[in-house]
Amino acid sequence: MSNQTAAQVLQLYRQMMKAGSQFPIYSYRAYTLRRIKDAFRENKNVTDPKVINQLLSKAKHNLEIIKRQAALGHVYQHPKLIIETLPEAKRP
């Protein structure tokens, strides 16, 4: 993987993590962040440029979906879960 491609992948990963952390509902947020991490880990050893470009394209599409869903989640108010009200030190 070239340095430019690696930089693109890292930037996309950061954008997806940031967008995923915008979900107002804890379970959606945790699931999204876990799936992003898992997907990037699954594909970390891919070296074929065509496959990398396909994966980047798919990830960009998924980033837009995550952004839309997170924005939609802010339209409706949801009560916080107990786990969200715990101090940071006591969270699992």
PDB file of C-alpha atoms in Angstrom:
ATOM      1  CA  MET A   1       0.000   0.000   0.000  1.00  0.00           C
ATOM      2  CA  SER A   2       1.436   3.364  -0.962  1.00  0.00           C
ATOM      3  CA  ASN A   3       1.872   6.143   1.567  1.00  0.00           C
ATOM      4  CA  GLN A   4      -0.878   8.146  -0.109  1.00  0.00           C
ATOM      5  CA  THR A   5      -3.307   5.229   0.072  1.00  0.00           C
ATOM      6  CA  ALA A   6      -2.376   4.552   3.683  1.00  0.00           C
ATOM      7  CA  ALA A   7      -3.051   8.198   4.503  1.00  0.00           C
ATOM      8  CA  GLN A   8      -6.450   7.975   2.768  1.00  0.00           C
ATOM      9  CA  VAL A   9      -7.345   4.853   4.727  1.00  0.00           C
ATOM     10  CA  LEU A  10      -6.306   6.438   8.021  1.00  0.00           C
ATOM     11  CA  GLN A  11      -8.225   9.623   7.261  1.00  0.00           C
ATOM     12  CA  LEU A  12     -11.330   7.648   6.301  1.00  0.00           C
ATOM     13  CA  TYR A  13     -11.036   5.556   9.479  1.00  0.00           C
ATOM     14  CA  ARG A  14     -10.866   8.700  11.607  1.00  0.00           C
ATOM     15  CA  GLN A  15     -13.834  10.256   9.794  1.00  0.00           C
ATOM     16  CA  MET A  16     -15.894   7.120  10.270  1.00  0.00           C
ATOM     17  CA  MET A  17     -15.027   6.875  13.963  1.00  0.00           C
ATOM     18  CA  LYS A  18     -15.910  10.535  14.473  1.00  0.00           C
ATOM     19  CA  ALA A  19     -19.198  10.163  12.598  1.00  0.00           C
ATOM     20  CA  GLY A  20     -20.006   6.944  14.459  1.00  0.00           C
ATOM     21  CA  SER A  21     -19.477   8.615  17.804  1.00  0.00           C
ATOM     22  CA  GLN A  22     -22.206  11.138  16.923  1.00  0.00           C
ATOM     23  CA  PHE A  23     -25.054   8.636  17.404  1.00  0.00           C
ATOM     24  CA  PRO A  24     -27.185   9.829  20.320  1.00  0.00           C
ATOM     25  CA  ILE A  25     -28.232   6.287  21.306  1.00  0.00           C
ATOM     26  CA  TYR A  26     -25.543   4.351  23.164  1.00  0.00           C
ATOM     27  CA  SER A  27     -26.285   0.946  21.627  1.00  0.00           C
ATOM     28  CA  TYR A  28     -26.173   2.303  18.054  1.00  0.00           C
ATOM     29  CA  ARG A  29     -22.990   4.221  18.808  1.00  0.00           C
ATOM     30  CA  ALA A  30     -21.241   1.227  20.385  1.00  0.00           C
ATOM     31  CA  TYR A  31     -22.324  -1.097  17.578  1.00  0.00           C
ATOM     32  CA  THR A  32     -21.205   1.312  14.861  1.00  0.00           C
ATOM     33  CA  LEU A  33     -17.792   1.930  16.419  1.00  0.00           C
ATOM     34  CA  ARG A  34     -17.248  -1.796  16.947  1.00  0.00           C
ATOM     35  CA  ARG A  35     -18.197  -2.616  13.336  1.00  0.00           C
ATOM     36  CA  ILE A  36     -15.896   0.093  11.968  1.00  0.00           C
ATOM     37  CA  LYS A  37     -12.965  -1.247  13.969  1.00  0.00           C
ATOM     38  CA  ASP A  38     -13.735  -4.835  12.989  1.00  0.00           C
ATOM     39  CA  ALA A  39     -14.056  -4.022   9.281  1.00  0.00           C
ATOM     40  CA  PHE A  40     -10.746  -2.178   9.177  1.00  0.00           C
ATOM     41  CA  ARG A  41      -9.019  -4.981  11.104  1.00  0.00           C
ATOM     42  CA  GLU A  42     -10.423  -7.608   8.736  1.00  0.00           C
ATOM     43  CA  ASN A  43      -8.965  -5.808   5.733  1.00  0.00           C
ATOM     44  CA  LYS A  44      -5.657  -4.578   7.132  1.00  0.00           C
ATOM     45  CA  ASN A  45      -3.633  -7.157   5.180  1.00  0.00           C
ATOM     46  CA  VAL A  46      -5.188  -6.453   1.775  1.00  0.00           C
ATOM     47  CA  THR A  47      -2.480  -5.495  -0.733  1.00  0.00           C
ATOM     48  CA  ASP A  48      -4.238  -5.632  -4.115  1.00  0.00           C
ATOM     49  CA  PRO A  49      -4.769  -2.006  -5.300  1.00  0.00           C
ATOM     50  CA  LYS A  50      -8.077  -2.851  -7.020  1.00  0.00           C
ATOM     51  CA  VAL A  51      -9.481  -4.429  -3.871  1.00  0.00           C
ATOM     52  CA  ILE A  52      -8.225  -1.517  -1.771  1.00  0.00           C
ATOM     53  CA  ASN A  53      -9.972   0.963  -4.087  1.00  0.00           C
ATOM     54  CA  GLN A  54     -13.202  -1.060  -3.886  1.00  0.00           C
ATOM     55  CA  LEU A  55     -12.995  -1.142  -0.099  1.00  0.00           C
ATOM     56  CA  LEU A  56     -12.310   2.613   0.038  1.00  0.00           C
ATOM     57  CA  SER A  57     -15.302   3.289  -2.180  1.00  0.00           C
ATOM     58  CA  LYS A  58     -17.536   1.094  -0.026  1.00  0.00           C
ATOM     59  CA  ALA A  59     -16.242   2.766   3.150  1.00  0.00           C
ATOM     60  CA  LYS A  60     -16.944   6.244   1.735  1.00  0.00           C
ATOM     61  CA  HIS A  61     -20.483   5.172   0.924  1.00  0.00           C
ATOM     62  CA  ASN A  62     -20.884   3.767   4.453  1.00  0.00           C
ATOM     63  CA  LEU A  63     -19.517   7.007   5.917  1.00  0.00           C
ATOM     64  CA  GLU A  64     -22.321   8.944   4.226  1.00  0.00           C
ATOM     65  CA  ILE A  65     -24.872   6.468   5.596  1.00  0.00           C
ATOM     66  CA  ILE A  66     -23.452   6.819   9.110  1.00  0.00           C
ATOM     67  CA  LYS A  67     -23.587  10.616   8.883  1.00  0.00           C
ATOM     68  CA  ARG A  68     -27.215  10.552   7.711  1.00  0.00           C
ATOM     69  CA  GLN A  69     -28.303   8.085  10.368  1.00  0.00           C
ATOM     70  CA  ALA A  70     -26.536  10.001  13.150  1.00  0.00           C
ATOM     71  CA  ALA A  71     -28.167  13.243  12.017  1.00  0.00           C
ATOM     72  CA  LEU A  72     -31.552  11.543  11.904  1.00  0.00           C
ATOM     73  CA  GLY A  73     -31.006  10.192  15.410  1.00  0.00           C
ATOM     74  CA  HIS A  74     -30.699  13.739  16.725  1.00  0.00           C
ATOM     75  CA  VAL A  75     -34.158  14.630  15.400  1.00  0.00           C
ATOM     76  CA  TYR A  76     -35.848  12.498  18.053  1.00  0.00           C
ATOM     77  CA  GLN A  77     -35.109  12.712  21.772  1.00  0.00           C
ATOM     78  CA  HIS A  78     -34.324   9.458  23.555  1.00  0.00           C
ATOM     79  CA  PRO A  79     -33.801   8.964  27.279  1.00  0.00           C
ATOM     80  CA  LYS A  80     -30.254   8.109  28.259  1.00  0.00           C
ATOM     81  CA  LEU A  81     -29.471   4.566  29.322  1.00  0.00           C
ATOM     82  CA  ILE A  82     -28.108   3.854  32.778  1.00  0.00           C
ATOM     83  CA  ILE A  83     -24.696   3.031  31.333  1.00  0.00           C
ATOM     84  CA  GLU A  84     -24.534   6.527  29.856  1.00  0.00           C
ATOM     85  CA  THR A  85     -25.206   8.138  33.228  1.00  0.00           C
ATOM     86  CA  LEU A  86     -22.383   6.268  34.997  1.00  0.00           C
ATOM     87  CA  PRO A  87     -19.118   8.090  35.585  1.00  0.00           C
ATOM     88  CA  GLU A  88     -16.476   7.315  32.958  1.00  0.00           C
ATOM     89  CA  ALA A  89     -14.371   5.296  35.444  1.00  0.00           C
ATOM     90  CA  LYS A  90     -17.183   2.815  36.191  1.00  0.00           C
ATOM     91  CA  ARG A  91     -18.149   2.054  32.594  1.00  0.00           C
ATOM     92  CA  PRO A  92     -17.335  -1.416  31.292  1.00  0.00           C
TER      93      PRO A  92
END
